mmCIF file of N, CA, C and O in Angstrom:
data_model
loop_
_atom_site.group_PDB
_atom_site.id
_atom_site.type_symbol
_atom_site.label_atom_id
_atom_site.label_comp_id
_atom_site.label_asym_id
_atom_site.label_seq_id
_atom_site.Cartn_x
_atom_site.Cartn_y
_atom_site.Cartn_z
ATOM 1 N N MET A 25 -29.325 -13.777 -10.542
ATOM 2 C CA MET A 25 -27.930 -14.340 -11.009
ATOM 3 C C MET A 25 -26.912 -13.250 -10.885
ATOM 4 O O MET A 25 -27.251 -12.249 -11.686
ATOM 5 N N HIS A 26 -26.063 -13.654 -10.357
ATOM 6 C CA HIS A 26 -24.831 -12.504 -10.245
ATOM 7 C C HIS A 26 -23.592 -13.039 -11.039
ATOM 8 O O HIS A 26 -23.331 -14.151 -10.902
ATOM 9 N N ASP A 27 -22.930 -12.155 -11.755
ATOM 10 C CA ASP A 27 -21.990 -12.627 -12.551
ATOM 11 C C ASP A 27 -20.788 -12.814 -11.597
ATOM 12 O O ASP A 27 -20.618 -12.120 -10.493
ATOM 13 N N THR A 28 -19.961 -13.821 -11.772
ATOM 14 C CA THR A 28 -18.686 -13.980 -11.163
ATOM 15 C C THR A 28 -17.525 -13.663 -11.974
ATOM 16 O O THR A 28 -17.519 -13.719 -13.186
ATOM 17 N N LEU A 29 -16.459 -13.354 -11.086
ATOM 18 C CA LEU A 29 -15.182 -12.893 -11.900
ATOM 19 C C LEU A 29 -13.973 -14.011 -11.456
ATOM 20 O O LEU A 29 -14.137 -14.460 -10.286
ATOM 21 N N SER A 30 -13.578 -14.698 -12.566
ATOM 22 C CA SER A 30 -12.332 -15.692 -12.353
ATOM 23 C C SER A 30 -11.061 -14.820 -12.467
ATOM 24 O O SER A 30 -10.761 -14.055 -13.604
ATOM 25 N N VAL A 31 -10.357 -14.717 -11.429
ATOM 26 C CA VAL A 31 -9.122 -13.911 -11.565
ATOM 27 C C VAL A 31 -7.957 -15.091 -11.662
ATOM 28 O O VAL A 31 -7.721 -15.900 -10.794
ATOM 29 N N PRO A 32 -7.137 -15.126 -12.615
ATOM 30 C CA PRO A 32 -6.177 -15.973 -12.705
ATOM 31 C C PRO A 32 -5.092 -15.709 -11.812
ATOM 32 O O PRO A 32 -4.925 -14.947 -11.146
ATOM 33 N N ASP A 33 -4.404 -17.048 -11.606
ATOM 34 C CA ASP A 33 -3.318 -17.044 -10.547
ATOM 35 C C ASP A 33 -2.361 -15.860 -11.104
ATOM 36 O O ASP A 33 -1.967 -15.811 -12.321
ATOM 37 N N TYR A 34 -1.659 -15.358 -10.030
ATOM 38 C CA TYR A 34 -0.793 -14.382 -10.352
ATOM 39 C C TYR A 34 0.430 -14.498 -9.434
ATOM 40 O O TYR A 34 0.400 -14.306 -8.387
ATOM 41 N N PRO A 35 1.452 -15.020 -10.010
ATOM 42 C CA PRO A 35 2.655 -15.361 -9.061
ATOM 43 C C PRO A 35 3.419 -14.225 -8.854
ATOM 44 O O PRO A 35 3.576 -13.160 -9.724
ATOM 45 N N LEU A 36 3.855 -14.016 -7.495
ATOM 46 C CA LEU A 36 4.602 -12.615 -7.121
ATOM 47 C C LEU A 36 5.964 -12.974 -7.154
ATOM 48 O O LEU A 36 6.665 -14.067 -6.889
ATOM 49 N N THR A 37 6.807 -11.875 -7.621
ATOM 50 C CA THR A 37 8.206 -12.113 -7.438
ATOM 51 C C THR A 37 8.760 -12.070 -5.940
ATOM 52 O O THR A 37 7.864 -11.356 -5.221
ATOM 53 N N GLN A 38 9.716 -12.025 -5.668
ATOM 54 C CA GLN A 38 10.377 -11.896 -4.486
ATOM 55 C C GLN A 38 10.433 -10.348 -4.124
ATOM 56 O O GLN A 38 10.252 -10.078 -2.950
ATOM 57 N N GLU A 39 10.548 -9.650 -5.039
ATOM 58 C CA GLU A 39 10.777 -8.273 -4.959
ATOM 59 C C GLU A 39 9.513 -7.700 -4.556
ATOM 60 O O GLU A 39 9.107 -6.880 -3.696
ATOM 61 N N GLN A 40 8.438 -8.139 -5.150
ATOM 62 C CA GLN A 40 7.101 -7.793 -4.733
ATOM 63 C C GLN A 40 6.711 -8.203 -3.474
ATOM 64 O O GLN A 40 6.165 -7.349 -2.368
ATOM 65 N N ILE A 41 7.083 -9.369 -2.830
ATOM 66 C CA ILE A 41 6.939 -9.926 -1.439
ATOM 67 C C ILE A 41 7.485 -8.984 -0.532
ATOM 68 O O ILE A 41 7.133 -8.607 0.406
ATOM 69 N N ASP A 42 8.895 -8.805 -0.959
ATOM 70 C CA ASP A 42 9.721 -7.846 -0.210
ATOM 71 C C ASP A 42 9.177 -6.505 -0.015
ATOM 72 O O ASP A 42 9.147 -5.730 1.006
ATOM 73 N N GLN A 43 8.640 -5.837 -0.848
ATOM 74 C CA GLN A 43 7.853 -4.559 -1.074
ATOM 75 C C GLN A 43 6.626 -4.450 0.004
ATOM 76 O O GLN A 43 6.560 -3.605 0.749
ATOM 77 N N TYR A 44 5.914 -5.622 -0.202
ATOM 78 C CA TYR A 44 4.773 -5.766 0.681
ATOM 79 C C TYR A 44 5.122 -5.838 2.099
ATOM 80 O O TYR A 44 4.574 -5.039 2.873
ATOM 81 N N ARG A 45 6.236 -6.651 2.367
ATOM 82 C CA ARG A 45 6.583 -6.666 3.790
ATOM 83 C C ARG A 45 7.059 -5.326 4.248
ATOM 84 O O ARG A 45 6.963 -5.118 5.404
ATOM 85 N N ARG A 46 7.779 -4.598 3.531
ATOM 86 C CA ARG A 46 8.503 -3.357 3.894
ATOM 87 C C ARG A 46 7.355 -2.316 3.940
ATOM 88 O O ARG A 46 7.479 -1.489 4.833
ATOM 89 N N ASP A 47 6.596 -1.902 2.782
ATOM 90 C CA ASP A 47 5.634 -0.891 2.679
ATOM 91 C C ASP A 47 4.017 -1.061 3.115
ATOM 92 O O ASP A 47 3.511 -0.377 3.101
ATOM 93 N N GLY A 48 3.890 -2.650 3.019
ATOM 94 C CA GLY A 48 2.395 -2.624 3.246
ATOM 95 C C GLY A 48 1.447 -2.891 2.090
ATOM 96 O O GLY A 48 0.529 -2.829 2.190
ATOM 97 N N PHE A 49 1.872 -2.679 1.021
ATOM 98 C CA PHE A 49 1.373 -2.709 -0.238
ATOM 99 C C PHE A 49 2.236 -3.159 -1.438
ATOM 100 O O PHE A 49 3.679 -3.076 -1.263
ATOM 101 N N MET A 50 1.765 -3.534 -2.703
ATOM 102 C CA MET A 50 2.467 -3.636 -3.799
ATOM 103 C C MET A 50 1.997 -2.812 -4.698
ATOM 104 O O MET A 50 0.788 -2.547 -5.059
ATOM 105 N N ASP A 51 2.807 -2.432 -5.709
ATOM 106 C CA ASP A 51 2.589 -1.593 -6.894
ATOM 107 C C ASP A 51 2.185 -2.634 -7.988
ATOM 108 O O ASP A 51 2.638 -3.504 -8.268
ATOM 109 N N GLU A 52 1.188 -2.228 -8.631
ATOM 110 C CA GLU A 52 0.737 -2.896 -9.880
ATOM 111 C C GLU A 52 0.628 -4.190 -10.133
ATOM 112 O O GLU A 52 1.177 -5.189 -10.564
ATOM 113 N N VAL A 53 0.123 -4.945 -8.958
ATOM 114 C CA VAL A 53 -0.178 -6.402 -8.800
ATOM 115 C C VAL A 53 -1.364 -6.961 -9.857
ATOM 116 O O VAL A 53 -1.058 -7.845 -10.751
ATOM 117 N N ILE A 54 -2.351 -6.121 -9.968
ATOM 118 C CA ILE A 54 -3.474 -6.628 -10.797
ATOM 119 C C ILE A 54 -3.600 -5.283 -11.737
ATOM 120 O O ILE A 54 -3.800 -4.311 -11.209
ATOM 121 N N THR A 55 -3.504 -5.673 -13.054
ATOM 122 C CA THR A 55 -3.377 -4.466 -13.857
ATOM 123 C C THR A 55 -4.318 -4.924 -15.075
ATOM 124 O O THR A 55 -4.827 -6.025 -15.258
ATOM 125 N N GLY A 56 -4.532 -3.810 -16.053
ATOM 126 C CA GLY A 56 -5.291 -4.338 -17.572
ATOM 127 C C GLY A 56 -6.504 -4.956 -17.416
ATOM 128 O O GLY A 56 -7.266 -4.245 -16.665
ATOM 129 N N PRO A 57 -6.740 -5.814 -18.266
ATOM 130 C CA PRO A 57 -8.060 -6.330 -18.498
ATOM 131 C C PRO A 57 -8.643 -6.903 -17.128
ATOM 132 O O PRO A 57 -9.949 -6.866 -16.777
ATOM 133 N N VAL A 58 -7.861 -7.451 -16.483
ATOM 134 C CA VAL A 58 -8.258 -8.105 -14.955
ATOM 135 C C VAL A 58 -8.902 -7.123 -14.095
ATOM 136 O O VAL A 58 -9.934 -7.158 -13.579
ATOM 137 N N LEU A 59 -7.969 -5.989 -14.090
ATOM 138 C CA LEU A 59 -8.369 -4.781 -13.086
ATOM 139 C C LEU A 59 -9.614 -4.127 -13.648
ATOM 140 O O LEU A 59 -10.734 -3.860 -12.970
ATOM 141 N N ASP A 60 -9.880 -4.127 -14.883
ATOM 142 C CA ASP A 60 -11.121 -3.449 -15.508
ATOM 143 C C ASP A 60 -12.316 -4.243 -15.254
ATOM 144 O O ASP A 60 -13.405 -3.721 -14.777
ATOM 145 N N ALA A 61 -12.238 -5.659 -15.338
ATOM 146 C CA ALA A 61 -13.239 -6.409 -15.164
ATOM 147 C C ALA A 61 -13.683 -6.711 -13.522
ATOM 148 O O ALA A 61 -14.776 -6.407 -13.021
ATOM 149 N N MET A 62 -12.676 -6.140 -12.724
ATOM 150 C CA MET A 62 -12.722 -6.476 -11.213
ATOM 151 C C MET A 62 -13.547 -4.854 -10.919
ATOM 152 O O MET A 62 -14.391 -5.013 -10.237
ATOM 153 N N ARG A 63 -13.010 -3.746 -11.631
ATOM 154 C CA ARG A 63 -13.641 -2.665 -11.275
ATOM 155 C C ARG A 63 -15.186 -2.549 -11.909
ATOM 156 O O ARG A 63 -16.084 -2.257 -10.956
ATOM 157 N N ARG A 64 -15.499 -3.192 -12.838
ATOM 158 C CA ARG A 64 -16.795 -3.552 -13.506
ATOM 159 C C ARG A 64 -17.802 -4.207 -12.301
ATOM 160 O O ARG A 64 -18.841 -3.692 -12.050
ATOM 161 N N ALA A 65 -17.153 -5.166 -12.002
ATOM 162 C CA ALA A 65 -17.697 -6.085 -11.007
ATOM 163 C C ALA A 65 -18.289 -5.628 -9.572
ATOM 164 O O ALA A 65 -19.286 -5.388 -9.030
ATOM 165 N N VAL A 66 -17.335 -4.620 -9.172
ATOM 166 C CA VAL A 66 -17.688 -3.887 -7.972
ATOM 167 C C VAL A 66 -18.546 -2.856 -7.974
ATOM 168 O O VAL A 66 -19.540 -2.480 -7.495
ATOM 169 N N VAL A 67 -18.494 -1.933 -9.194
ATOM 170 C CA VAL A 67 -19.804 -0.891 -9.525
ATOM 171 C C VAL A 67 -21.003 -1.724 -9.878
ATOM 172 O O VAL A 67 -21.820 -1.202 -8.934
ATOM 173 N N ASN A 68 -20.936 -2.814 -10.287
ATOM 174 C CA ASN A 68 -22.265 -3.626 -10.450
ATOM 175 C C ASN A 68 -22.823 -3.999 -9.251
ATOM 176 O O ASN A 68 -23.967 -3.897 -8.817
ATOM 177 N N ALA A 69 -21.992 -4.387 -8.267
ATOM 178 C CA ALA A 69 -22.407 -4.813 -6.950
ATOM 179 C C ALA A 69 -22.887 -3.766 -6.167
ATOM 180 O O ALA A 69 -23.783 -3.991 -5.517
ATOM 181 N N VAL A 70 -22.208 -2.682 -6.242
ATOM 182 C CA VAL A 70 -22.581 -1.606 -5.481
ATOM 183 C C VAL A 70 -23.973 -1.075 -6.072
ATOM 184 O O VAL A 70 -24.804 -0.739 -5.320
ATOM 185 N N ALA A 71 -24.134 -1.015 -7.325
ATOM 186 C CA ALA A 71 -25.415 -0.530 -8.044
ATOM 187 C C ALA A 71 -26.652 -1.457 -7.425
ATOM 188 O O ALA A 71 -27.613 -0.924 -7.181
ATOM 189 N N ILE A 72 -26.223 -2.861 -7.424
ATOM 190 C CA ILE A 72 -27.378 -3.929 -6.923
ATOM 191 C C ILE A 72 -27.599 -3.571 -5.664
ATOM 192 O O ILE A 72 -29.023 -3.477 -5.038
ATOM 193 N N GLU A 73 -26.856 -3.241 -4.766
ATOM 194 C CA GLU A 73 -26.960 -3.209 -3.193
ATOM 195 C C GLU A 73 -27.716 -1.739 -3.068
ATOM 196 O O GLU A 73 -28.248 -1.672 -1.755
ATOM 197 N N THR A 74 -27.476 -0.812 -3.837
ATOM 198 C CA THR A 74 -28.096 0.675 -3.325
ATOM 199 C C THR A 74 -29.225 0.633 -4.215
ATOM 200 O O THR A 74 -29.787 2.041 -3.941
ATOM 201 N N ASN A 75 -29.679 -0.102 -4.946
ATOM 202 C CA ASN A 75 -31.093 0.279 -5.833
ATOM 203 C C ASN A 75 -32.210 -0.549 -5.058
ATOM 204 O O ASN A 75 -32.043 -1.471 -4.571
#
């Protein structure tokens, strides 16, 4: 059984959308506890696949 991660909706501001369209990326879209949980999920998935 694999853990799943639920990421809450994250509304984007027009400024963030404009930055993405201009630069191809957005600063600080996912931060804090959600980013930490995603990081742990990726590390765990890689560990499972490489062991």
